[in-house]
Coordinates of C-alpha atoms in Angstrom, one line a residue:
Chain A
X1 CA -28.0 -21.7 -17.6
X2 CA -26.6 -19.2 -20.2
X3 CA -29.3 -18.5 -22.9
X4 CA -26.7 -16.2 -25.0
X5 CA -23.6 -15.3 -25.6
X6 CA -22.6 -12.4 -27.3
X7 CA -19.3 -9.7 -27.2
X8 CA -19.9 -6.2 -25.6
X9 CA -16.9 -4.7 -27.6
X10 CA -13.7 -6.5 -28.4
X11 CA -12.1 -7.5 -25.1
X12 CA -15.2 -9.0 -23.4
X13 CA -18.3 -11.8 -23.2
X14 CA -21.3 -10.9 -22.7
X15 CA -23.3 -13.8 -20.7
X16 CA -27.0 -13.4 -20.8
X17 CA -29.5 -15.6 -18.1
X18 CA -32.6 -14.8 -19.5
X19 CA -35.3 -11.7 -18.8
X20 CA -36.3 -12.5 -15.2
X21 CA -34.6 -11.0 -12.2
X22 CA -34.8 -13.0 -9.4
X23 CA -32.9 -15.3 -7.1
X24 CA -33.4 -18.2 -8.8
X25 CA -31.5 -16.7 -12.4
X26 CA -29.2 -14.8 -10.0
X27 CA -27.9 -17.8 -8.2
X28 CA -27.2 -19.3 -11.5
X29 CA -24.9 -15.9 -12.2
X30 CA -23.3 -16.5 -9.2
X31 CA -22.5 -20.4 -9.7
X32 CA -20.8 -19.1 -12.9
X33 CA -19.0 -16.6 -11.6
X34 CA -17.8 -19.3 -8.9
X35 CA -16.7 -21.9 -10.9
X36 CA -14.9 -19.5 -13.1
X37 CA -12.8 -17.4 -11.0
X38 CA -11.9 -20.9 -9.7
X39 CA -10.8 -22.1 -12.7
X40 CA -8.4 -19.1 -13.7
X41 CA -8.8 -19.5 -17.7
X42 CA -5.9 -18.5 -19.4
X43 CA -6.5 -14.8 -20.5
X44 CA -9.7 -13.8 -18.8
X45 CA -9.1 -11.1 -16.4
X46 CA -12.3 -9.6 -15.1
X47 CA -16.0 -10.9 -14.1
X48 CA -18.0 -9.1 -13.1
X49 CA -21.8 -11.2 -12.4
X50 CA -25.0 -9.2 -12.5
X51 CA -28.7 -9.8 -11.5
X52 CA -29.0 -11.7 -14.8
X53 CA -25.8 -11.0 -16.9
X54 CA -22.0 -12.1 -16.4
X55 CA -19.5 -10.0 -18.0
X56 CA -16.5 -11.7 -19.0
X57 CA -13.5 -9.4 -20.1
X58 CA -10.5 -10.9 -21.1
X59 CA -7.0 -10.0 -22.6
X60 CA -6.8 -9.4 -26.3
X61 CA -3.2 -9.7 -26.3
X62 CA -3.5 -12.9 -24.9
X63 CA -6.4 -14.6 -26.4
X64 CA -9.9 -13.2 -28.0
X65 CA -13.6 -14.0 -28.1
X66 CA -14.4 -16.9 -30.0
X67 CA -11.9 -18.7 -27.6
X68 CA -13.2 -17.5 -24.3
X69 CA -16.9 -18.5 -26.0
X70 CA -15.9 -21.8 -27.3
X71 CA -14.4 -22.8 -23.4
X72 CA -17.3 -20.9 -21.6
X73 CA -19.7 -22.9 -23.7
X74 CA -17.3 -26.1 -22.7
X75 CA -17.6 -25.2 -18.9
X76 CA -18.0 -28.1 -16.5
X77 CA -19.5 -26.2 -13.4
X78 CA -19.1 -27.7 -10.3
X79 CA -21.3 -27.7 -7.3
X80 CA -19.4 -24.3 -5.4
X81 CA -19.7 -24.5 -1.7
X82 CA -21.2 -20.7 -1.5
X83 CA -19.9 -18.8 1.9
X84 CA -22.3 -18.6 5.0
X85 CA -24.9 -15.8 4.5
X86 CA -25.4 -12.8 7.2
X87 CA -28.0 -10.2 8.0
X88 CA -27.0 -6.8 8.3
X89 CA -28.5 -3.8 10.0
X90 CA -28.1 -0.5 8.1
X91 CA -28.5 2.9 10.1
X92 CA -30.3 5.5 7.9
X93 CA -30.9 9.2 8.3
X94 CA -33.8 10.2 6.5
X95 CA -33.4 14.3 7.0
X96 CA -33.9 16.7 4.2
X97 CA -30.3 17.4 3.9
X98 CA -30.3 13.8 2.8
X99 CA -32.6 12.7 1.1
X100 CA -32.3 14.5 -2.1
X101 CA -34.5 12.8 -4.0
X102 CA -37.8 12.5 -2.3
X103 CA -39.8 14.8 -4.2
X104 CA -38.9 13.3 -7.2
X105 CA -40.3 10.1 -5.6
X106 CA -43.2 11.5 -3.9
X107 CA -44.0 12.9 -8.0
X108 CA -43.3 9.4 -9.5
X109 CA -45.0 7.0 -7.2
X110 CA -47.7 9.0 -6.2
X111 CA -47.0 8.7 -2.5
X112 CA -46.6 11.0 0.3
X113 CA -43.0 10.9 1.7
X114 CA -44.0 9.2 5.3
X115 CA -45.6 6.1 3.2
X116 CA -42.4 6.0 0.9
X117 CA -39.9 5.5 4.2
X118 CA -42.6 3.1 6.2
X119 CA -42.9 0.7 2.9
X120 CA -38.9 1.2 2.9
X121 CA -37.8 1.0 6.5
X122 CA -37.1 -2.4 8.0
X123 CA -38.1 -5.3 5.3
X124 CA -35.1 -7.8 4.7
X125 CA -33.6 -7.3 0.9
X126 CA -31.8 -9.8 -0.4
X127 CA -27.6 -8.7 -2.2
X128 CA -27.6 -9.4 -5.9
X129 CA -24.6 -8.1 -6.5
X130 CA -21.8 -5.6 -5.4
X131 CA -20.0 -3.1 -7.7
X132 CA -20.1 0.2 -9.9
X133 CA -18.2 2.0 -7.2
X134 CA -16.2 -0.3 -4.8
X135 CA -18.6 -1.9 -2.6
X136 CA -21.3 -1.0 -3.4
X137 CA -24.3 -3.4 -2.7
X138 CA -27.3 -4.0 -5.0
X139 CA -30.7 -5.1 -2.8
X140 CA -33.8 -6.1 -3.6
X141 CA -36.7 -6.2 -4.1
X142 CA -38.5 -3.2 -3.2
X143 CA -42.6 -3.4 -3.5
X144 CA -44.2 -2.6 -6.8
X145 CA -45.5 0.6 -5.4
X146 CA -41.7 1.8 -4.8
X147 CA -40.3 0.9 -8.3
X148 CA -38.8 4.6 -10.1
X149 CA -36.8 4.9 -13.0
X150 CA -33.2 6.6 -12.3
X151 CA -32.8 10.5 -13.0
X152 CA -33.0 12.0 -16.1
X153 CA -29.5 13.1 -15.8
X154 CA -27.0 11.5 -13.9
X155 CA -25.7 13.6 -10.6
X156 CA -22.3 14.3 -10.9
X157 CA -21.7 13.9 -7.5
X158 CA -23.4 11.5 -5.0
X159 CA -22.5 11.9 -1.3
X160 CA -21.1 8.9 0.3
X161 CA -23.5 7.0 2.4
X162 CA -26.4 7.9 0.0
X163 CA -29.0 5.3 0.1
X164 CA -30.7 5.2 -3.4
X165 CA -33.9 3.4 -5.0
X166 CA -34.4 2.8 -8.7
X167 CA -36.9 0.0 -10.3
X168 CA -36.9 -2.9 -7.9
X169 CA -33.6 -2.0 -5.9
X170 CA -31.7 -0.2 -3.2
X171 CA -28.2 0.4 -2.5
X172 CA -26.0 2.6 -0.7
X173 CA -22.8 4.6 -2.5
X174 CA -20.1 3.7 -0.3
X175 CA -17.9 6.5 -1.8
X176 CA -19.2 9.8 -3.4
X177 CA -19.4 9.4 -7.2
X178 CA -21.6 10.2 -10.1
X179 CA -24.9 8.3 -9.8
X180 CA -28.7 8.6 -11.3
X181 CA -30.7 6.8 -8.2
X182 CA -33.2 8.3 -6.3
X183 CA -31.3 9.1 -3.1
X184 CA -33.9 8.7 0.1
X185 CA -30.9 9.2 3.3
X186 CA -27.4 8.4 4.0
X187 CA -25.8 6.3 6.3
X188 CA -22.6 6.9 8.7
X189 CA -21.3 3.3 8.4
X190 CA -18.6 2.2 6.3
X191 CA -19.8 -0.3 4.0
X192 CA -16.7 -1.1 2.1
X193 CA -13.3 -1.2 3.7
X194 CA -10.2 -1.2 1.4
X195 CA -7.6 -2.0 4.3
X196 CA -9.0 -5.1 3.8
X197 CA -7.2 -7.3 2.1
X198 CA -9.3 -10.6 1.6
X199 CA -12.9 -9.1 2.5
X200 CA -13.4 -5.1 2.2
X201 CA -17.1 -5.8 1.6
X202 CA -19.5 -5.5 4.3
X203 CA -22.1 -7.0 1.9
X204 CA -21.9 -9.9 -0.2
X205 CA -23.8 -11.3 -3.2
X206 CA -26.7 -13.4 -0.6
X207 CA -26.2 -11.2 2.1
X208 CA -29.7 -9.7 4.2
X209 CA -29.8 -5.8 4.7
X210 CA -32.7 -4.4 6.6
X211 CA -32.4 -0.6 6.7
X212 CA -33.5 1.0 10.5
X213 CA -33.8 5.1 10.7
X214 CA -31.9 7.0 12.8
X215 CA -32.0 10.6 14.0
X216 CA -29.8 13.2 12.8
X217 CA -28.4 13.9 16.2
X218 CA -27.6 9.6 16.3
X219 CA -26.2 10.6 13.0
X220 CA -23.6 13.2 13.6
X221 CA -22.3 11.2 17.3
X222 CA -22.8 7.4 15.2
X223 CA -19.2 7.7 14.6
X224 CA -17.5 8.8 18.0
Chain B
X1 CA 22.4 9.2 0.0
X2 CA 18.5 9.4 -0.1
X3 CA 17.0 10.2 -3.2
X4 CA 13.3 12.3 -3.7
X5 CA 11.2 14.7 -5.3
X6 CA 10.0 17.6 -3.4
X7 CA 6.9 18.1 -5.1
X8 CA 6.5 22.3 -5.3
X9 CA 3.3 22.4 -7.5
X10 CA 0.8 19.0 -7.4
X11 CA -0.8 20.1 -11.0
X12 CA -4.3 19.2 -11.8
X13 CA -4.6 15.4 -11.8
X14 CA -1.7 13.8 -11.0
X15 CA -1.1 10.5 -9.8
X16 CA 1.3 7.3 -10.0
X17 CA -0.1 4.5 -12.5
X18 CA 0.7 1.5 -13.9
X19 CA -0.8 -1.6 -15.6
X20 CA -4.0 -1.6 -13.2
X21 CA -5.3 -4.5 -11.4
X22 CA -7.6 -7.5 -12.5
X23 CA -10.2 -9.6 -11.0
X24 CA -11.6 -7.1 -8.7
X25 CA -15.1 -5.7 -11.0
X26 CA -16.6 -8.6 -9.0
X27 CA -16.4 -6.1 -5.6
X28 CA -16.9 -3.2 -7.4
X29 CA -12.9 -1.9 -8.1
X30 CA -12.0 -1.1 -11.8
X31 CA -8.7 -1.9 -13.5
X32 CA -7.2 1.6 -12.9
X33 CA -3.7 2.2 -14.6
X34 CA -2.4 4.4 -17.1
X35 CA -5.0 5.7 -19.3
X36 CA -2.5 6.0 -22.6
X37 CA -0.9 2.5 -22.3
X38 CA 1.1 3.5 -25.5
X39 CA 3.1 6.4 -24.0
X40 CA 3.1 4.4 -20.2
X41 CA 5.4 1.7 -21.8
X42 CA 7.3 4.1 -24.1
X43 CA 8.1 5.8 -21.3
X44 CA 9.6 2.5 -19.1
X45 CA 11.1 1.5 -22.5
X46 CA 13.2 5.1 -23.3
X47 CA 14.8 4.4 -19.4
X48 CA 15.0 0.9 -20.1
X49 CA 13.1 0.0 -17.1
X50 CA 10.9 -3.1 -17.5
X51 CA 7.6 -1.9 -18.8
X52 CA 5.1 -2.5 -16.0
X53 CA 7.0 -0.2 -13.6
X54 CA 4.8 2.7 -11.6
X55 CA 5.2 6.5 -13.5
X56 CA 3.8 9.7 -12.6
X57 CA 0.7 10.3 -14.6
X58 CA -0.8 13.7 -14.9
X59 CA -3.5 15.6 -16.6
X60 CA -3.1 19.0 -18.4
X61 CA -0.6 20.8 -16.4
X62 CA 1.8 18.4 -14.4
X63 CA 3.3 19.1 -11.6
X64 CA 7.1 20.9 -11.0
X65 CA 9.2 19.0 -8.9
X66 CA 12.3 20.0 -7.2
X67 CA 15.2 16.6 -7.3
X68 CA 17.6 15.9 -4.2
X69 CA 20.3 13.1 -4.5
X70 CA 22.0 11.2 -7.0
X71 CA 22.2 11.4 -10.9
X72 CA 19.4 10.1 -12.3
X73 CA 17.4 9.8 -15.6
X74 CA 14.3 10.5 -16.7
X75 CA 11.9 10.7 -19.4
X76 CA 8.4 12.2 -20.4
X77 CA 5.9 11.3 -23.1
X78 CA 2.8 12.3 -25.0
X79 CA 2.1 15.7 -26.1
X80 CA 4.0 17.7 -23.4
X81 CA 5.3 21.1 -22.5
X82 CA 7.7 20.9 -20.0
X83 CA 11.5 22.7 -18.7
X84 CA 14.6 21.2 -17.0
X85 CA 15.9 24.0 -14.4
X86 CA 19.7 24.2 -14.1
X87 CA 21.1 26.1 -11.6
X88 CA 22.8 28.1 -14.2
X89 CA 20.6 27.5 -17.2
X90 CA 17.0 26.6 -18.2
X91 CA 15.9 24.3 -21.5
X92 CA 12.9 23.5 -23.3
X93 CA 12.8 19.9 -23.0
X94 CA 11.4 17.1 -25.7
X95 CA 9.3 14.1 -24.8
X96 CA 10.3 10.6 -25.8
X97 CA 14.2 11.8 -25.0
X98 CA 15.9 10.8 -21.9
X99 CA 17.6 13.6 -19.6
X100 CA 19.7 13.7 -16.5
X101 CA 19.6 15.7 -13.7
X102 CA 21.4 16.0 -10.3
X103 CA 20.8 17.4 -6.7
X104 CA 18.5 20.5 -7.2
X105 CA 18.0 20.6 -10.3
X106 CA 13.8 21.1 -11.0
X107 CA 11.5 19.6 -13.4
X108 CA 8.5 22.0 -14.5
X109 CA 5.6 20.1 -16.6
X110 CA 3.8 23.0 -17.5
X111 CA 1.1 21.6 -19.6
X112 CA 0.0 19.2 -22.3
X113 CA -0.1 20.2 -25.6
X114 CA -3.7 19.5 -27.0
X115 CA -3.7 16.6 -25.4
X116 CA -4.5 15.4 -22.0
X117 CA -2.3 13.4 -20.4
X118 CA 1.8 12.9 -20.1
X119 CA 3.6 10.5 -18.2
X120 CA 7.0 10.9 -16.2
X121 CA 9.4 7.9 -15.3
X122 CA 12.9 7.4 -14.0
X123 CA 15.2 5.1 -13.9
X124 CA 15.1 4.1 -10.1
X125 CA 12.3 3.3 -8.3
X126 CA 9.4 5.1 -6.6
X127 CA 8.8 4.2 -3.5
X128 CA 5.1 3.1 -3.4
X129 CA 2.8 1.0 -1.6
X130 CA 0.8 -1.7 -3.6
X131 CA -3.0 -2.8 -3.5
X132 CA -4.2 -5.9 -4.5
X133 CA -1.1 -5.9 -7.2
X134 CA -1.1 -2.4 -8.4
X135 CA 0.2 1.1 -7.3
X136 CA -2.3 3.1 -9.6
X137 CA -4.0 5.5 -7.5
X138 CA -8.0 5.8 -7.9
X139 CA -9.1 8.7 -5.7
X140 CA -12.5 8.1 -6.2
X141 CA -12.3 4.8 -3.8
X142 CA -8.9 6.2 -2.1
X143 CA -7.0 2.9 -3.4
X144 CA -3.4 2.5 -4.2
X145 CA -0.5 3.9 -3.5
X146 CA -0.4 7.7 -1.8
X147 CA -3.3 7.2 0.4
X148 CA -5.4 7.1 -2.5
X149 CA -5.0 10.5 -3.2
X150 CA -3.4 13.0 -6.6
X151 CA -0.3 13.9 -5.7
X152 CA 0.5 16.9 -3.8
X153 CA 1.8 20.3 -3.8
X154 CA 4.6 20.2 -0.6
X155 CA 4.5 16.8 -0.4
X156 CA 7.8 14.3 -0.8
X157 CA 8.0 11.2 -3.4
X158 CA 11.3 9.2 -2.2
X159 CA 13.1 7.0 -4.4
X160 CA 15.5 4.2 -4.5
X161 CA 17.8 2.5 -6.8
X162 CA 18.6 5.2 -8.4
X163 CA 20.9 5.1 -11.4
X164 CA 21.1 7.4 -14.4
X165 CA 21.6 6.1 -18.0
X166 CA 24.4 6.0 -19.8
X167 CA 23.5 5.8 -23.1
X168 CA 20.9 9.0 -25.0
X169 CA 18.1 7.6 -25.9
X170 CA 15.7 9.2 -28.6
X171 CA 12.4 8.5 -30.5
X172 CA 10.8 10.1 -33.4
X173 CA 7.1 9.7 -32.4
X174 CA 4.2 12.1 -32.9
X175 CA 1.1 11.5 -31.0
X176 CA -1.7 11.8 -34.1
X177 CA -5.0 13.3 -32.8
X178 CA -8.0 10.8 -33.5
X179 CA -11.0 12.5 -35.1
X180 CA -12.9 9.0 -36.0
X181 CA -13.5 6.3 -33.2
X182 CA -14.5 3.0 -34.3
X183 CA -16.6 0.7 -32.3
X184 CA -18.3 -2.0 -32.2
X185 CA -22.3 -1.9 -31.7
X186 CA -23.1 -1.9 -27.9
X187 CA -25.7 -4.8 -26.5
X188 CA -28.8 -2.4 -26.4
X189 CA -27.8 -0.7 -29.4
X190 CA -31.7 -1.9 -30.8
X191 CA -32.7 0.2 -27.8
X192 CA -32.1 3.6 -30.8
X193 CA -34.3 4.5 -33.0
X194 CA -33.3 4.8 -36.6
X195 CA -33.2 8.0 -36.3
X196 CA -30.9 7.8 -33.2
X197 CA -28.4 5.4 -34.6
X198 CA -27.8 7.7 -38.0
X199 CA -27.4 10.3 -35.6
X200 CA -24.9 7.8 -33.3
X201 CA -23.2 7.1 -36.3
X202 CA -23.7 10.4 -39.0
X203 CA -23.3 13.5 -36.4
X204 CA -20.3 15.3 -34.3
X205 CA -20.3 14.8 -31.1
X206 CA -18.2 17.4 -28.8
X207 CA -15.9 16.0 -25.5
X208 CA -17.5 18.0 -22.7
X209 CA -15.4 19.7 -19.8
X210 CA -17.0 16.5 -17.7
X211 CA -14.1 14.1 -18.6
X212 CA -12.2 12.2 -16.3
X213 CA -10.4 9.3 -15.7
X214 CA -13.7 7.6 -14.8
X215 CA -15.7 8.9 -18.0
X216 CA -16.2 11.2 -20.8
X217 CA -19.6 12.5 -21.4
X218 CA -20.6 13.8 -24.7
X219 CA -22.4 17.0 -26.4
X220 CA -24.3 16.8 -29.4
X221 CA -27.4 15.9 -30.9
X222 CA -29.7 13.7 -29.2
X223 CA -30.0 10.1 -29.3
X224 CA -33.9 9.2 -29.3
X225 CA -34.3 5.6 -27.5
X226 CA -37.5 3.9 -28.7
X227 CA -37.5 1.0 -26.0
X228 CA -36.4 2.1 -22.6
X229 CA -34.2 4.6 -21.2
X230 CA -33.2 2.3 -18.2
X231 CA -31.6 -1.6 -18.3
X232 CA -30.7 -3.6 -15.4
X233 CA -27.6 -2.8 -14.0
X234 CA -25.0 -4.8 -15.3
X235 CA -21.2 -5.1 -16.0
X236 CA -19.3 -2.5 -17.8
X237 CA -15.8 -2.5 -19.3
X238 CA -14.0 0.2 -20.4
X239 CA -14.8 1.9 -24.0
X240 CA -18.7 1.0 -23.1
X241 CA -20.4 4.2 -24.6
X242 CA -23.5 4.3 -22.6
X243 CA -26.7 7.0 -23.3
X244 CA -29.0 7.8 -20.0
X245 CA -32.3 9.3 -20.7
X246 CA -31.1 13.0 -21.9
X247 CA -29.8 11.5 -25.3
X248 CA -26.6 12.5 -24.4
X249 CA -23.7 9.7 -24.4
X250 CA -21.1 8.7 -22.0
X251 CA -18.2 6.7 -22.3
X252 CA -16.6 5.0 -19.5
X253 CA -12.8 5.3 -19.0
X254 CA -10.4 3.3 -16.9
X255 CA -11.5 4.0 -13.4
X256 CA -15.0 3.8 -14.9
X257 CA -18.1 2.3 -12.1
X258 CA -18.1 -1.7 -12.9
X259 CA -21.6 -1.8 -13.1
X260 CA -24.2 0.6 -14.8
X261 CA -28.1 0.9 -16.2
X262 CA -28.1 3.0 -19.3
X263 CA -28.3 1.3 -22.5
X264 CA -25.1 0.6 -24.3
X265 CA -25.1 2.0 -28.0
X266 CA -21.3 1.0 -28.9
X267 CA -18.0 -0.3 -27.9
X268 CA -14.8 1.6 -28.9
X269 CA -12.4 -0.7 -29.9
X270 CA -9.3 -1.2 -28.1
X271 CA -6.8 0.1 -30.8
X272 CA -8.6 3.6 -30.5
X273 CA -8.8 3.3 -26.6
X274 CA -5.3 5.5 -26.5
X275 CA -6.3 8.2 -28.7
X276 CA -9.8 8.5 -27.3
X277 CA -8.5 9.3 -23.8
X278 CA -6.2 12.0 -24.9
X279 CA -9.0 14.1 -26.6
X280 CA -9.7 17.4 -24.4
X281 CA -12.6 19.1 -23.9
X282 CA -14.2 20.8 -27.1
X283 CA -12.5 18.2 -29.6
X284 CA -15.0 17.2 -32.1
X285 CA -15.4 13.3 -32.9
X286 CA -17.3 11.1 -35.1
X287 CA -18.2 7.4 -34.4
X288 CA -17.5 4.8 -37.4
X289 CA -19.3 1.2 -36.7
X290 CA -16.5 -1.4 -37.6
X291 CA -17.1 -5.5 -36.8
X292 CA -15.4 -7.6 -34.2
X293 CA -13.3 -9.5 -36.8
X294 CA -11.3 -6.1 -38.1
X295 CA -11.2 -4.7 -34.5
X296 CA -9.4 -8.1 -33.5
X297 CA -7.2 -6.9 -36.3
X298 CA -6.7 -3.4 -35.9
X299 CA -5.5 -3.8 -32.4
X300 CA -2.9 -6.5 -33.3
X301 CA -2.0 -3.8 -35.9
X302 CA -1.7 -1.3 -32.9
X303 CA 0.3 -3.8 -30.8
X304 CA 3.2 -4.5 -33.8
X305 CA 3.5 -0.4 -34.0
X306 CA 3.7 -0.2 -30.3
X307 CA 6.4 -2.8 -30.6
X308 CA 8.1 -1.6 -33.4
X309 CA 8.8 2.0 -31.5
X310 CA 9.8 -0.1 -28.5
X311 CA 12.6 -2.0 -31.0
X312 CA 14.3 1.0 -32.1
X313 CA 15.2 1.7 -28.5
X314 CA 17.4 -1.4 -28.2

């Protein structure tokens, strides 16, 4: 359930689930979220669901917050069927030329590189959520021993493919784009699609991910 | 009688926009469209076009475009320097005034005027290819029309139902440079130490040469976080001014990332969203806290002088 509601500025909600991250308050997100874009509220033209936050924007021309609160707060969720889950297998390189970030890591978590990709390579994370570039999935959880805060100072420039760890996740920057995670390797695989129409995701909120290594050479022919 | 542009010189960012498109921060895709909705719609508005039709926008220096075909109109707002070539004579032209031009005559936008961007419509149509509802290019996820990308130097921009205006049409309208943005304290801004939030709220802050249409990051002094430098990642909109770890801020613009982990210190309010975008690099701004009740206000203010220009075109 929503603990809080508050504004983030003057053209949005801001729906808090409580402190925990995990599946339990994220499924709630998502059941929102759901029922929501369903619904098609008069004025509301964005959501965009988190691990534990929905962010509701809507159209100050058209309506304004204490009326998208009042109708939130109002909300008759409905059991949402939720779309069959899959497991996907991501190809990573793990060469120098990508992973940009590993001595950082090997700094932060006190662990030598080799120990950082075997906790890493081939355990099942679980999609959150997709977004801040198009695409781009959010997976969890890594192991307490793997948790890093993000750079000090935001790259300007992330190369597509870049897989990246910060705190308790992993994800992969499906377009190059400023970014602040630790990036560990790339992959050659498209992970968002925009031909697309109805599904340009390859990863959806519930989806599996398990991450295998490749070798460069794998990674320079993945694509012919 | 087919109608285009022959585009000579691209410019520096330039790109077709419109309103933007909605529902999509769910996958990761941000609303897009024309940064300075004010001078997007007085441009439709001075052709009498309806007001959500696709314009050229561009960044600094436009681009200079070369016209083949029929008579047809066209107009250009915001703070712009740009000059109508004649085949026997050049002029200096003036934004928010409609001109027309024939078969090979040439449009050079040769810069904004402390400002940042301009916008360029006709009256006909470009022809453009929609995604999910919009035209408005982002080139950071190649989505929209033009393959995604800024428009380019060589490259054609064909057009159909063209026809030029009959009537002059003029507005008096001066785009005033913002040095005070208001907004609206930011979800984490408890995150700041006292310190940090006189300094948020007290200090100058400078528009560094990293400003896009994604984001504009700040320079200044630093804003000390007591708490943590890091939040889970969660949605954005735009005007979110968010601080990572180096104190320094960032505020996202409209084809900012949907979802992001720095603590949020403020809002800008969506009256000042226009101005904010058109400050260039080296301006000097101030931030002035101001509750949700007066912004509600202030940008149905906004909206009545947005209308008002739009009536004396009629």
């Amino acid at each position: 359930m929503i603990k809080n509601i508050s504004n983030l500025g003057d053209a949005a909600l801001y729906c808090d689930f409580g402190k925990e991250v995990n599946k339990e308050t994220n499924s709630q997100v998502i059941k929102y979220f759901k029922n929501l874009k369903k619904k098609e509220i008069q004025g509301i033209i964005n959501l965009t669901p988190s691990y534990n936050k929905l962010i509701i924007s809507f159209d100050l021309k058209k309506t304004n917050f204490n009326e998208i609160k009042k109708k939130i707060e109002n909300l008759d969720l409905n059991e949402t069927k939720f779309e069959p889950k899959k497991r996907i297998e991501i190809p990573i390189c793990c060469n120098d030329d990508f992973s940009l970030d590993i001595g950082r890591l090997e700094k932060k978590l006190s662990l030598k590189r080799d120990k950082i990709y075997e906790n890493f390579l081939d355990k099942e994370y679980f999609c959150y959520m997709t977004g801040f570039i198009a695409g781009m999935p959010f997976l969890g959880d890594l192991d307490k021993n793997m948790r890093a805060d993000r750079l000090e100072t935001p790259r300007v420039k992330v190369p597509k493919g870049s897989v990246g760890l910060t705190e308790q996740f992993a994800n992969v920057y499906t377009f190059e784009s400023p970014g602040g995670w630790n990036i560990i390797g790339n992959t050659p695989i498209e992970i968002f699609d925009s031909s697309k129409i109805e599904n340009p995701n390859l990863i959806s909120p519930g989806d599996t991910v398990v991450f295998k290594q490749i070798s460069l050479e794998n990674y320079k022919n993945y694509n012919e | 009688m087919n109608s285009f542009f022959e585009v000579i010189r691209g410019g520096i960012n330039t790109t077709f926009q419109d309103d933007g498109r909605n529902n999509l921060y769910h996958i990761g895709i941000p609303f897009s469209g024309a940064m300075d909705k004010r001078n997007y719609i007085l441009a439709n508005s001075l052709l009498g076009n309806k007001k959500n039709k696709p314009v050229i926008e561009f960044a600094y220096q436009g681009p200079l475009i070369k016209y083949k075909g029929n008579r047809i109109s066209f107009v250009i707002t915001g703070d712009v320097i740009f000059k109508l070539i004649k085949k026997k004579n050049e002029i200096l032209g003036n934004c928010y005034e409609n001109y027309i031009i024939e078969d090979g005559d040439q449009i050079d936008i040769i810069s904004t005027n402390k400002s940042v961007y301009g916008y360029f419509a006709i009256s006909g149509e470009f022809d453009l290819k929609y995604q999910w509802g919009s035209c408005s290019i982002n080139t950071k996820a190649k989505i929209g029309s033009n393959n995604g990308e800024k428009i380019q130097s060589n490259q054609k921009i064909n057009i159909s139902h063209v026809k030029p205006n009959q009537f002059k049409k003029k507005l008096n309208y001066t785009n005033t440079k913002i040095e005070k943005i208001r907004v609206i304290k930011g979800t984490n801004f408890n995150y700041f130490s006292n310190e940090g939030k006189k300094t948020f709220f007290e200090k100058e802050f400078v528009v560094s040469k990293l400003a896009d249409r994604m984001g504009m990051r700040l320079e200044g002094p630093k804003i000390e976080n007591i708490v943590d430098t890091n939040i889970r990642s969660e949605g954005l909109i735009k005007g979110v001014i968010q601080v990572p770890a180096d104190g320094n801020p960032i505020i996202m613009l409209s084809d900012h990332g949907t979802i992001g982990g720095y603590p949020k210190i403020g809002v800008v309010i969506s009256a000042d969203y226009d101005k904010l975008v058109q400050l260039s690099p080296g301006s000097k701004i101030k931030f002035q806290e101001i509750e949700l009740s007066d912004a509600e206000t202030l940008f149905k203010l906004y909206e009545m002088e947005t209308q008002n220009l739009i009536s004396q075109l009629k």
